Coordinates of C-alpha atoms in Angstrom, one line a residue:
A153 CA 13.7 -12.1 -28.0
P154 CA 12.8 -8.5 -27.2
P155 CA 11.8 -7.7 -23.7
P156 CA 8.1 -8.3 -22.9
R157 CA 5.8 -5.6 -24.2
Y158 CA 4.6 -4.1 -21.1
R159 CA 6.1 -2.4 -18.0
Y160 CA 3.3 -1.9 -15.7
Y161 CA 3.0 0.3 -12.5
Q162 CA 0.5 1.1 -9.7
N163 CA -1.9 -1.1 -7.4
T164 CA -5.4 -0.1 -6.8
C165 CA -4.5 0.4 -3.1
T166 CA -1.8 2.9 -3.8
Q167 CA -4.3 5.4 -5.0
S168 CA -5.2 5.6 -1.3
Y169 CA -2.3 4.7 0.5
S170 CA 0.0 7.2 -1.2
Y171 CA -1.6 9.3 -4.0
A172 CA -4.6 10.3 -1.8
W173 CA -3.7 14.0 -1.5
W174 CA -1.5 14.6 -4.3
D175 CA -1.8 17.9 -6.5
W176 CA -0.8 18.2 -10.0
E177 CA 2.8 19.3 -9.2
R178 CA 3.3 15.8 -7.4
W179 CA 1.6 13.9 -10.0
E180 CA 3.8 15.4 -12.8
R181 CA 6.9 14.3 -11.0
E182 CA 5.7 10.8 -10.5
I183 CA 4.5 10.5 -14.4
D184 CA 8.1 12.1 -15.1
W185 CA 9.6 9.2 -13.0
M186 CA 7.5 6.6 -14.8
A187 CA 8.6 7.7 -18.4
L188 CA 12.4 7.8 -17.1
S189 CA 11.8 4.4 -15.8
G190 CA 10.1 2.9 -19.1
I191 CA 6.8 2.3 -17.7
N192 CA 4.3 2.1 -20.5
L193 CA 1.2 0.7 -18.8
A194 CA -0.4 2.5 -15.8
L195 CA -3.8 3.1 -14.0
A196 CA -5.6 6.4 -14.6
F197 CA -8.0 6.1 -11.5
V198 CA -8.4 9.6 -10.3
G199 CA -11.8 11.3 -10.2
Q200 CA -13.9 8.3 -11.3
E201 CA -16.2 9.2 -8.5
A202 CA -17.4 12.4 -10.5
T203 CA -18.6 10.0 -13.2
W204 CA -20.0 7.6 -11.1
Q205 CA -22.1 10.4 -9.2
R206 CA -23.5 11.4 -12.5
V207 CA -24.4 7.9 -13.7
Y208 CA -26.0 7.2 -10.2
R209 CA -27.8 10.4 -10.4
S210 CA -29.0 9.6 -14.0
L211 CA -30.4 6.1 -12.6
G212 CA -32.5 8.1 -10.0
L213 CA -30.4 8.0 -6.8
N214 CA -30.7 11.0 -4.4
Q215 CA -27.6 12.7 -3.1
S216 CA -28.1 11.4 0.5
E217 CA -27.9 8.0 -1.1
I218 CA -24.7 8.8 -3.0
D219 CA -23.2 10.5 0.2
A220 CA -23.9 7.3 2.2
H221 CA -22.1 5.4 -0.6
F222 CA -18.7 6.9 -1.1
T223 CA -16.1 6.8 1.5
G224 CA -13.8 9.5 2.5
P225 CA -10.7 10.3 0.2
A226 CA -8.3 8.2 2.1
F227 CA -10.6 5.0 1.7
L228 CA -11.7 5.4 -1.8
A229 CA -9.4 2.3 -3.0
W230 CA -11.8 -0.1 -1.0
N231 CA -15.0 1.6 -1.9
R232 CA -14.2 1.1 -5.6
M233 CA -13.3 -2.7 -5.0
G234 CA -16.6 -3.2 -3.1
N235 CA -15.0 -3.6 0.4
L236 CA -16.4 -0.4 2.2
H237 CA -19.1 2.3 1.9
G238 CA -19.6 5.4 3.9
W239 CA -16.8 5.3 6.1
A240 CA -15.2 8.9 6.7
G241 CA -17.2 10.1 4.1
P242 CA -19.0 11.8 2.4
L243 CA -17.2 13.5 -0.6
P244 CA -17.8 17.1 -0.9
P245 CA -18.7 18.6 -4.2
A246 CA -15.3 20.5 -4.4
W247 CA -13.4 17.0 -4.1
H248 CA -15.0 15.7 -7.4
L249 CA -14.0 19.1 -9.4
K250 CA -10.4 19.1 -8.2
Q251 CA -9.9 15.4 -8.9
L252 CA -11.5 15.6 -12.3
Y253 CA -9.3 18.4 -13.1
L254 CA -6.4 16.3 -12.0
Q255 CA -7.5 13.4 -14.1
Y256 CA -7.6 15.5 -17.2
R257 CA -4.0 16.3 -16.8
I258 CA -2.7 13.1 -15.7
V259 CA -4.4 11.2 -18.8
E260 CA -3.1 13.9 -21.0
R261 CA 0.4 13.8 -19.6
M262 CA 0.6 9.9 -19.6
R263 CA -0.5 9.6 -23.2
S264 CA 1.9 12.5 -24.5
L265 CA 4.8 10.3 -23.0
G266 CA 3.6 7.1 -24.8
M267 CA 2.0 5.3 -22.1
V268 CA -1.2 3.3 -22.2
T269 CA -3.7 4.5 -19.6
V270 CA -6.0 2.0 -17.8
L271 CA -9.4 3.4 -17.0
P272 CA -11.8 1.9 -14.3
A273 CA -14.8 -0.1 -15.3
F274 CA -17.9 -1.5 -13.7
A275 CA -17.1 -4.6 -11.5
G276 CA -20.7 -5.3 -10.5
H277 CA -20.8 -3.4 -7.0
V278 CA -23.7 -1.2 -6.5
P279 CA -25.1 1.4 -3.8
Q280 CA -27.9 0.3 -1.7
G281 CA -29.9 3.2 -3.0
L282 CA -30.1 1.4 -6.3
L283 CA -32.3 -1.2 -4.6
R284 CA -34.9 1.7 -3.7
V285 CA -35.0 2.8 -7.4
F286 CA -35.2 -0.6 -8.8
P287 CA -36.8 -2.8 -6.2
H288 CA -36.9 -5.9 -8.5
I289 CA -33.3 -6.0 -9.5
N290 CA -31.3 -9.1 -8.4
A291 CA -28.6 -7.8 -6.3
T292 CA -27.0 -10.0 -3.4
R293 CA -25.5 -8.6 -0.1
L294 CA -21.8 -9.9 0.3
G295 CA -20.2 -10.5 3.8
G296 CA -18.2 -8.1 5.7
W297 CA -14.8 -7.3 4.7
S298 CA -11.7 -7.5 6.9
H299 CA -13.2 -6.9 10.4
F300 CA -15.7 -4.4 9.2
D301 CA -19.4 -5.1 10.0
C302 CA -22.4 -4.1 7.6
T303 CA -22.4 -0.6 9.0
Y304 CA -19.7 0.3 6.4
S305 CA -19.2 -3.1 4.5
C306 CA -21.4 -5.9 3.0
T307 CA -21.7 -4.5 -0.4
Y308 CA -24.3 -5.4 -2.9
L309 CA -23.3 -7.3 -5.8
L310 CA -25.5 -7.1 -9.0
D311 CA -26.2 -10.6 -10.5
P312 CA -24.4 -10.7 -13.8
G313 CA -27.3 -12.1 -15.5
D314 CA -29.6 -9.1 -14.5
P315 CA -30.1 -6.8 -17.5
M316 CA -29.3 -3.8 -15.3
F317 CA -25.7 -5.1 -15.2
Q318 CA -25.1 -4.2 -18.7
V319 CA -27.0 -0.8 -18.4
I320 CA -24.8 0.4 -15.6
G321 CA -21.5 -0.9 -16.8
T322 CA -21.8 0.3 -20.4
L323 CA -23.4 3.7 -19.2
F324 CA -20.4 4.4 -16.9
L325 CA -17.8 3.5 -19.5
K326 CA -19.4 5.4 -22.2
E327 CA -19.6 8.4 -19.9
L328 CA -15.7 8.0 -19.0
I329 CA -14.9 7.6 -22.6
K330 CA -16.7 10.5 -23.6
E331 CA -14.7 12.7 -20.8
F332 CA -11.2 11.2 -21.2
G333 CA -10.9 9.2 -24.4
T334 CA -9.5 5.7 -24.2
D335 CA -6.6 3.4 -24.9
H336 CA -9.1 0.2 -24.7
I337 CA -7.6 -1.3 -21.5
Y338 CA -9.7 -1.2 -18.4
S339 CA -9.6 -2.5 -14.7
A340 CA -12.3 -4.1 -12.7
D341 CA -11.9 -6.3 -9.7
T342 CA -15.3 -8.3 -8.7
F343 CA -14.1 -10.3 -5.9
N344 CA -11.0 -8.6 -4.3
E345 CA -10.9 -10.3 -0.8
M346 CA -14.6 -11.1 -1.2
T347 CA -15.7 -14.9 -1.6
P348 CA -18.1 -15.3 -4.6
L349 CA -21.6 -16.4 -3.9
S350 CA -21.0 -19.7 -5.6
S351 CA -18.0 -21.9 -6.6
D352 CA -19.9 -23.4 -9.6
P353 CA -17.7 -22.8 -12.6
A354 CA -20.8 -21.8 -14.8
Y355 CA -21.7 -18.9 -12.3
L356 CA -17.9 -17.7 -12.2
S357 CA -17.6 -17.5 -16.0
G358 CA -20.9 -15.9 -16.2
V359 CA -19.6 -13.2 -13.9
S360 CA -16.5 -12.5 -15.8
N361 CA -18.3 -12.7 -19.0
A362 CA -20.8 -10.1 -17.7
V363 CA -18.1 -7.8 -16.8
F364 CA -16.3 -8.1 -20.2
R365 CA -19.6 -7.5 -22.1
S366 CA -20.3 -4.4 -20.2
M367 CA -16.9 -3.1 -21.4
T368 CA -17.3 -4.2 -25.1
G369 CA -20.8 -2.6 -25.1
A370 CA -19.1 0.7 -24.6
D371 CA -15.8 0.0 -26.6
P372 CA -15.7 -3.1 -28.8
E373 CA -11.9 -3.1 -28.7
A374 CA -11.8 -3.5 -24.8
L375 CA -9.1 -5.4 -23.0
W376 CA -9.6 -6.4 -19.3
L377 CA -6.8 -5.9 -16.9
M378 CA -7.5 -7.8 -13.7
Q379 CA -5.5 -8.1 -10.4
G380 CA -4.7 -11.8 -9.9
W381 CA -4.5 -11.1 -6.2
L382 CA -7.6 -13.0 -5.3
F383 CA -6.4 -16.4 -6.6
Q384 CA -3.5 -16.5 -4.0
H385 CA -5.5 -14.9 -1.3
Q386 CA -8.0 -17.3 -1.1
P387 CA -6.5 -20.5 -2.5
D388 CA -9.2 -22.7 -0.9
F389 CA -11.9 -21.2 -2.9
W390 CA -9.8 -20.6 -6.2
Q391 CA -9.1 -24.2 -7.1
P392 CA -8.0 -24.8 -10.8
A393 CA -11.6 -25.2 -12.0
Q394 CA -12.7 -22.0 -10.6
V395 CA -9.8 -20.0 -11.8
R396 CA -10.2 -21.5 -15.2
A397 CA -13.9 -20.6 -15.2
L398 CA -13.2 -17.0 -14.2
L399 CA -10.4 -16.6 -16.8
R400 CA -12.0 -18.4 -19.6
G401 CA -15.3 -16.5 -19.3
V402 CA -13.5 -13.8 -21.4
P403 CA -12.3 -14.7 -25.0
L404 CA -8.6 -15.5 -24.9
G405 CA -6.3 -12.5 -25.4
R406 CA -9.0 -10.1 -24.3
M407 CA -7.7 -10.1 -20.6
I408 CA -4.4 -9.2 -19.0
V409 CA -4.0 -10.8 -15.7
L410 CA -1.6 -9.1 -13.1
D411 CA 0.2 -12.1 -11.1
L412 CA 0.2 -9.6 -8.4
F413 CA 2.6 -11.2 -5.7
A414 CA 4.6 -13.2 -8.3
E415 CA 8.1 -12.7 -6.2
S416 CA 6.4 -14.7 -3.3
K417 CA 3.3 -16.5 -4.5
P418 CA 3.3 -16.8 -8.3
V419 CA 0.0 -18.0 -9.7
Y420 CA 1.0 -18.7 -13.2
Q421 CA 2.8 -21.7 -12.1
W422 CA -0.2 -23.8 -10.8
T423 CA -2.8 -22.4 -13.6
E424 CA -1.0 -23.4 -16.8
S425 CA 0.0 -19.8 -17.3
F426 CA -3.5 -18.6 -16.6
Y427 CA -5.0 -21.0 -18.8
G428 CA -3.9 -19.3 -21.9
Q429 CA -4.7 -15.6 -21.0
P430 CA -1.8 -13.0 -21.0
F431 CA -0.2 -12.0 -17.8
I432 CA 2.2 -9.7 -16.2
W433 CA 4.6 -10.7 -13.7
C434 CA 4.4 -8.3 -10.9
M435 CA 6.4 -7.5 -7.8
L436 CA 4.0 -6.4 -5.0
H437 CA 6.9 -5.9 -2.3
N438 CA 5.1 -3.5 -0.1
F439 CA 1.9 -3.6 2.1
G440 CA 0.2 -0.5 3.4
G441 CA 3.1 1.7 2.6
N442 CA 4.9 0.6 5.7
H443 CA 8.5 1.8 6.5
G444 CA 11.0 -0.9 6.9
L445 CA 14.0 -2.0 4.8
F446 CA 12.9 -5.1 2.8
G447 CA 13.4 -6.7 -0.4
T448 CA 13.4 -10.2 -2.2
V449 CA 16.1 -9.5 -4.7
E450 CA 16.9 -13.1 -5.5
A451 CA 13.3 -13.9 -6.2
I452 CA 12.9 -10.8 -8.6
N453 CA 16.4 -11.3 -10.2
H454 CA 15.2 -14.8 -11.3
G455 CA 11.5 -14.8 -11.3
P456 CA 10.6 -12.9 -14.6
F457 CA 13.0 -15.0 -16.5
A458 CA 11.7 -18.4 -15.2
A459 CA 8.2 -17.0 -16.1
R460 CA 9.2 -16.2 -19.7
R461 CA 10.7 -19.9 -20.1
F462 CA 7.6 -21.5 -18.5
P463 CA 5.9 -24.2 -20.9
N464 CA 3.5 -22.3 -23.2
S465 CA 4.1 -19.1 -21.2
T466 CA 1.6 -16.2 -21.9
M467 CA 3.7 -13.5 -20.1
V468 CA 3.5 -10.2 -21.7
G469 CA 5.4 -7.9 -19.2
T470 CA 6.6 -7.1 -15.8
G471 CA 5.1 -4.8 -13.2
L472 CA 5.6 -2.8 -10.1
V473 CA 2.5 -3.0 -7.8
P474 CA 3.3 -1.7 -4.4
E475 CA 0.4 -1.0 -2.0
G476 CA 2.3 2.3 -0.9
I477 CA 5.3 3.9 -2.3
E478 CA 8.2 6.3 -1.0
Q479 CA 10.1 3.5 0.6
N480 CA 13.0 1.1 -0.4
D481 CA 13.9 2.9 -3.7
M482 CA 16.5 0.4 -4.5
V483 CA 14.1 -2.5 -5.0
Y484 CA 12.0 -0.4 -7.7
E485 CA 15.1 0.7 -9.3
L486 CA 16.3 -2.9 -9.6
M487 CA 12.9 -4.2 -10.6
N488 CA 12.5 -1.5 -13.4
E489 CA 15.9 -2.4 -14.8
L490 CA 15.0 -6.1 -14.9
G491 CA 12.0 -5.4 -17.1
W492 CA 14.5 -4.5 -19.8
R493 CA 16.9 -7.5 -19.4
H494 CA 17.3 -10.9 -20.9
E495 CA 19.0 -12.6 -18.0
P496 CA 19.5 -12.1 -14.2
L497 CA 22.0 -9.4 -12.9
D498 CA 25.2 -9.8 -11.1
L499 CA 23.6 -8.2 -7.9
P500 CA 26.5 -7.2 -5.7
G501 CA 28.1 -5.3 -8.8
W502 CA 24.8 -3.9 -9.5
V503 CA 24.4 -2.5 -6.0
T504 CA 27.9 -1.0 -6.0
R505 CA 27.0 0.9 -9.2
Y506 CA 23.6 1.9 -7.6
A507 CA 25.3 3.5 -4.7
E508 CA 27.6 5.7 -7.0
R509 CA 24.6 6.6 -9.2
R510 CA 22.4 7.4 -6.1
Y511 CA 25.1 9.8 -4.3
G512 CA 26.7 11.1 -7.7
A513 CA 30.1 9.9 -6.4
P514 CA 32.0 6.5 -5.9
N515 CA 32.6 6.0 -2.2
A516 CA 34.0 2.8 -0.9
A517 CA 32.2 2.8 2.5
A518 CA 28.8 3.5 1.0
A519 CA 29.3 0.7 -1.6
S520 CA 30.1 -1.7 1.3
A521 CA 27.1 -0.7 3.2
W522 CA 24.8 -1.3 0.2
R523 CA 26.4 -4.8 -0.2
L524 CA 25.6 -5.6 3.4
L525 CA 22.1 -4.4 2.9
L526 CA 21.7 -6.3 -0.3
R527 CA 22.6 -9.6 1.3
S528 CA 20.5 -9.0 4.4
V529 CA 17.4 -6.8 4.7
Y530 CA 16.9 -7.0 1.0
N531 CA 17.4 -10.7 0.5
C532 CA 14.4 -12.1 2.0
T533 CA 13.8 -15.7 0.7
G534 CA 10.9 -18.2 0.7
V535 CA 7.4 -16.7 1.2
C536 CA 8.1 -13.2 2.4
V537 CA 5.2 -10.9 3.3
N538 CA 6.3 -7.4 4.1
H539 CA 4.1 -6.2 6.6
N540 CA 6.2 -4.4 9.2
H541 CA 5.7 -6.4 12.4
S542 CA 8.2 -4.8 14.6
P543 CA 7.1 -4.1 18.1
L544 CA 7.7 -0.4 17.4
V545 CA 4.7 0.0 15.2
R546 CA 2.4 -2.6 16.7
R547 CA 0.0 -2.5 19.9
P548 CA 2.1 -3.7 22.6
S549 CA 1.4 -7.1 24.1
L550 CA 3.5 -10.0 25.8
H551 CA 3.3 -11.9 22.4
M552 CA 5.0 -9.7 20.0
D553 CA 6.8 -11.0 16.9
T554 CA 10.7 -9.9 16.9
E555 CA 11.6 -12.5 14.3
L556 CA 14.0 -11.0 11.5
W557 CA 14.7 -12.7 8.2
Y558 CA 18.3 -11.5 8.3
N559 CA 21.3 -10.8 10.4
A560 CA 20.7 -7.6 12.5
S561 CA 24.6 -7.0 12.9
D562 CA 24.7 -6.4 9.1
V563 CA 22.4 -3.3 9.3
Y564 CA 24.4 -2.0 12.3
E565 CA 27.5 -2.3 10.4
A566 CA 25.9 -0.7 7.3
W567 CA 24.9 2.1 9.6
R568 CA 28.5 2.6 10.8
L569 CA 29.8 2.5 7.4
L570 CA 27.2 5.2 6.0
L571 CA 28.0 7.6 9.0
S572 CA 31.6 7.2 8.0
A573 CA 30.8 8.4 4.5
G574 CA 29.0 11.5 5.9
A575 CA 31.8 13.9 5.5
A576 CA 32.2 12.9 1.8
L577 CA 28.5 12.5 0.7
G578 CA 26.6 14.7 3.2
S579 CA 25.6 17.1 0.7
S580 CA 23.8 14.6 -1.2
P581 CA 20.0 14.6 -0.5
T582 CA 19.8 10.8 -1.4
F583 CA 22.4 10.2 1.0
R584 CA 20.7 11.9 3.9
Y585 CA 17.3 10.1 3.0
D586 CA 19.2 6.7 3.3
L587 CA 21.1 7.6 6.4
V588 CA 17.8 8.4 8.1
D589 CA 16.3 5.1 6.9
V590 CA 19.1 2.9 7.9
T591 CA 19.1 4.7 11.2
R592 CA 15.5 4.3 11.5
Q593 CA 16.0 0.6 10.7
A594 CA 18.7 0.2 13.2
A595 CA 16.6 2.0 15.9
Q596 CA 13.6 -0.6 14.8
Q597 CA 15.9 -3.3 15.7
L598 CA 16.8 -1.8 19.1
V599 CA 13.2 -1.4 19.9
G600 CA 12.7 -5.1 19.5
D601 CA 15.6 -5.8 21.8
Y602 CA 14.3 -3.4 24.5
Y603 CA 10.8 -5.0 24.3
L604 CA 12.5 -8.6 24.8
S605 CA 14.2 -7.2 27.9
I606 CA 10.9 -5.5 29.3
R607 CA 9.1 -8.8 28.7
R608 CA 11.9 -10.9 30.4
A609 CA 11.9 -8.5 33.3
F610 CA 8.2 -8.7 33.7
Q611 CA 7.9 -12.4 33.4
G612 CA 10.8 -12.8 36.0
H613 CA 9.3 -10.2 38.4
A614 CA 12.6 -8.0 38.3
L615 CA 11.2 -4.5 38.8
P616 CA 14.6 -2.7 38.6
E617 CA 15.3 -4.1 35.1
L618 CA 11.7 -3.5 34.0
L619 CA 12.1 0.2 35.1
M620 CA 15.5 0.3 33.4
A621 CA 14.7 -1.2 29.9
G622 CA 11.2 0.5 29.9
G623 CA 12.6 3.9 30.9
V624 CA 15.2 3.9 28.1
L625 CA 12.8 2.7 25.6
V626 CA 10.0 5.4 26.4
Y627 CA 12.1 8.3 27.6
D628 CA 15.3 8.1 25.3
L629 CA 15.2 5.6 22.4
L630 CA 11.7 6.7 21.0
P631 CA 12.1 10.4 21.6
E632 CA 15.5 10.2 19.7
L633 CA 14.2 8.2 16.8
D634 CA 11.2 10.9 16.5
R635 CA 14.0 13.7 16.3
L636 CA 15.9 11.8 13.7
L637 CA 12.7 11.3 11.6
S638 CA 11.7 15.0 12.2
S639 CA 14.9 16.1 10.5
H640 CA 13.9 15.0 7.1
S641 CA 10.7 16.2 5.1
L642 CA 10.0 12.8 3.7
F643 CA 9.6 11.4 7.3
L644 CA 7.2 14.0 8.6
L645 CA 3.7 13.3 9.9
G646 CA 3.1 16.9 9.3
R647 CA 3.7 16.6 5.5
W648 CA 1.1 13.9 5.2
L649 CA -1.5 16.1 7.2
E650 CA -0.6 19.1 5.7
S651 CA -1.1 17.5 2.1
A652 CA -4.5 16.3 3.1
R653 CA -5.5 19.8 4.4
A654 CA -4.1 21.6 1.3
V655 CA -6.8 19.7 -1.1
A656 CA -9.8 21.2 1.1
T657 CA -11.8 24.4 0.1
S658 CA -13.2 24.9 3.7
D659 CA -12.2 24.5 7.3
Q660 CA -14.8 21.8 7.5
E661 CA -13.3 19.9 4.6
A662 CA -9.7 20.5 6.1
E663 CA -11.0 18.8 9.4
Q664 CA -12.4 15.9 7.6
Y665 CA -9.5 15.4 5.2
E666 CA -7.1 15.5 8.2
L667 CA -9.1 12.8 10.2
N668 CA -9.1 10.7 7.0
A669 CA -5.3 11.1 7.0
R670 CA -4.8 10.4 10.6
N671 CA -7.3 7.4 10.8
Q672 CA -5.8 5.7 7.8
V673 CA -2.0 5.3 9.4
T674 CA -3.4 4.2 12.7
L675 CA -6.7 2.9 13.5
W676 CA -7.9 2.1 9.9
G677 CA -11.6 2.2 10.7
P678 CA -13.8 3.4 13.4
S679 CA -12.7 0.8 16.1
G680 CA -9.0 -0.3 14.9
N681 CA -10.7 -2.6 12.5
I682 CA -7.3 -3.0 10.5
L683 CA -5.2 -1.5 13.4
D684 CA -1.7 -0.3 12.3
Y685 CA -1.9 -2.2 8.8
A686 CA -0.8 1.2 7.2
N687 CA 1.8 1.9 9.8
K688 CA 4.4 4.5 8.9
Q689 CA 7.5 5.7 11.0
L690 CA 7.2 9.5 10.9
G691 CA 8.3 12.3 13.1
G692 CA 5.3 13.2 15.3
L693 CA 3.7 9.7 15.0
V694 CA 6.5 7.9 17.0
L695 CA 6.2 10.3 19.8
D696 CA 2.6 11.0 20.1
Y697 CA 1.1 7.6 19.0
Y698 CA 3.6 4.7 19.3
G699 CA 5.5 6.2 22.3
V700 CA 2.5 7.0 24.3
R701 CA 1.2 3.4 23.7
W702 CA 4.5 2.0 25.0
S703 CA 4.6 4.4 27.9
L704 CA 1.0 2.9 28.9
F705 CA 2.4 -0.7 28.4
V706 CA 5.4 0.0 30.5
S707 CA 3.7 1.7 33.4
T708 CA 0.8 -1.0 33.3
L709 CA 3.5 -3.7 33.7
V710 CA 5.1 -1.8 36.5
Q711 CA 1.7 -1.4 38.4
S712 CA 1.1 -5.1 37.9
L713 CA 4.4 -6.0 39.4
N714 CA 3.9 -3.5 42.3
S715 CA 0.4 -4.8 43.1
G716 CA 1.0 -8.4 42.5
S717 CA -2.1 -8.5 40.0
P718 CA -1.9 -10.1 36.7
F719 CA -1.5 -8.3 33.4
H720 CA -4.9 -8.5 31.4
Q721 CA -4.3 -8.1 27.5
D722 CA -7.9 -7.1 27.0
Q723 CA -8.1 -4.6 29.8
F724 CA -4.9 -3.0 28.4
N725 CA -6.4 -3.1 24.7
Q726 CA -9.4 -1.0 25.9
A727 CA -7.3 1.5 27.7
V728 CA -4.9 1.7 24.8
F729 CA -7.6 2.2 22.2
Q730 CA -8.5 5.4 24.0
V731 CA -4.8 6.4 23.5
E732 CA -4.9 5.6 19.9
R733 CA -8.3 7.3 19.3
G734 CA -7.1 10.2 21.2
F735 CA -4.2 10.6 18.9
V736 CA -6.6 10.8 15.8
Y737 CA -8.5 13.6 17.5
N738 CA -5.8 15.5 19.2
K739 CA -5.9 18.4 17.0
K740 CA -2.3 18.9 17.4
H741 CA -0.4 20.8 14.7
Y742 CA 2.5 18.9 13.4
P743 CA 5.3 20.8 11.7
A744 CA 5.5 19.9 7.8
V745 CA 9.1 21.4 7.7
P746 CA 12.0 19.3 9.0
A747 CA 14.3 20.6 12.0
G748 CA 17.7 19.6 13.2
D749 CA 20.7 18.1 11.3
T750 CA 20.2 14.4 10.2
L751 CA 24.0 13.6 10.3
E752 CA 24.2 15.1 13.9
I753 CA 21.3 13.2 15.1
S754 CA 22.2 9.8 13.5
R755 CA 25.8 10.2 14.9
K756 CA 24.4 10.8 18.5
L757 CA 22.0 7.9 18.5
F758 CA 25.0 5.8 17.0
L759 CA 27.4 6.9 19.9
K760 CA 24.8 6.0 22.3
Y761 CA 23.2 2.6 21.0
Y762 CA 25.6 1.1 18.4
P763 CA 25.8 -2.6 20.0

């Protein structure tokens, strides 16, 4: 049998976690990589707000109502899925123009390379202003999303039976098609992490039927691509009857479901292959664009083949759906290759060849390092959820998670082996990147060890030990890690902030975009609503955000031992929130150009810290 038809790429969240500030040059590189990787189905989501703004205006909303609806650029993914409104907004007119220009080029280039573009469609969420213009429409306010209250959340969902549902959905899609043409596949997510108003199967099939009808009203050939995240995210609600109702509200074959987290929590197995609707076996792999070596290589090496052999399987492709990119390249290269294969690969043999391809020359030490990484960090088994929980990137407390799914010594040994290949491979840019990444992983492990020493010393009232471990962490290990990260452009906070400012057309926009960029990787919301969900390990961030947090934690513990008063987590949280917020607003300029020699800094860290 030929390999399945589709090789899909992108997650609705990646638009914000990774692509938020991209210019055409960066998009062009990505689309080239997609073509080289055989991707033939991908989202084309950029600039949709410009079309929505036109539609809202034609429906009678005024500009202030539209401004109250759109979020800032770094949070649009969740505005589109009905999770948030208004936060870090509004969107300036220049934003719409620039994004529209990008979307024209993106769609044209993807199609010229033979890719099927997936356009956004109406999922049923409407701005509050619509209720002023049409006071009699049947819209219900959903609950808050993910620690956000109704200030920025609690979206209005238009009842699928309301005639305005078809009017808005069809109007939006017709406008979009007029502007960009179409490949007849559309994406809409009505209940992403939102509990439906009723679990009645008739209600649920009514919703999916309404969404689909609003698509076919604009394009009779429409296919609906839907993220299957909701089924495994809220399994108590989505019992088989509910799943079946939602999926069967659309004619068989006119929907493609993304089994979004198939490497850890496949849904096709308990839904009789999505009750006959075609599905794509997807690897999610990454949450929030976190750094941290991670993979589930055995699961992806076998999962797609098991899914194809499943009784009455409706699998039509494989997909990559990380929430954030620019991490763990190897896992994505492997998954891309598996999309073409008929059976699992011999992984140790594959990774040995991978190291040679990646560095442009065979090297025994580098190959050994990769085989160690393959069997350790990259081989998480069971239900693996890759949120980086290392104490390094989390708000300090006395109850932090230092569990690893692998043997820490394998990473230390891989670090030693890579360093030993430095003389031979040091001129390879990919080698330098991997050396930073593996050294960073080793440092992350060390932070966990120092945290345990700090906690032990505090709980044992051992002040000298506390000062020692805390001092090494705050005054040496974290600054050294920051220096390492600052030596490589892909690990610079300044690059992320600079790319945000570069989109701006005025100082005021530049300020707004930079605050968007800073907030997303730290507080994620006005009050740390989804604190550190999108944590990154970047030069500048380690020193001025994580480092300052750890410094406050250690000094608070020291004070507590000195004065004999207990440590209060809630008091500390209030104090540390000021530090976190202070970072977002510190107005400090972070360099967007690397400094220092990666090999030298890694070697120095190795000589000092290698266990």
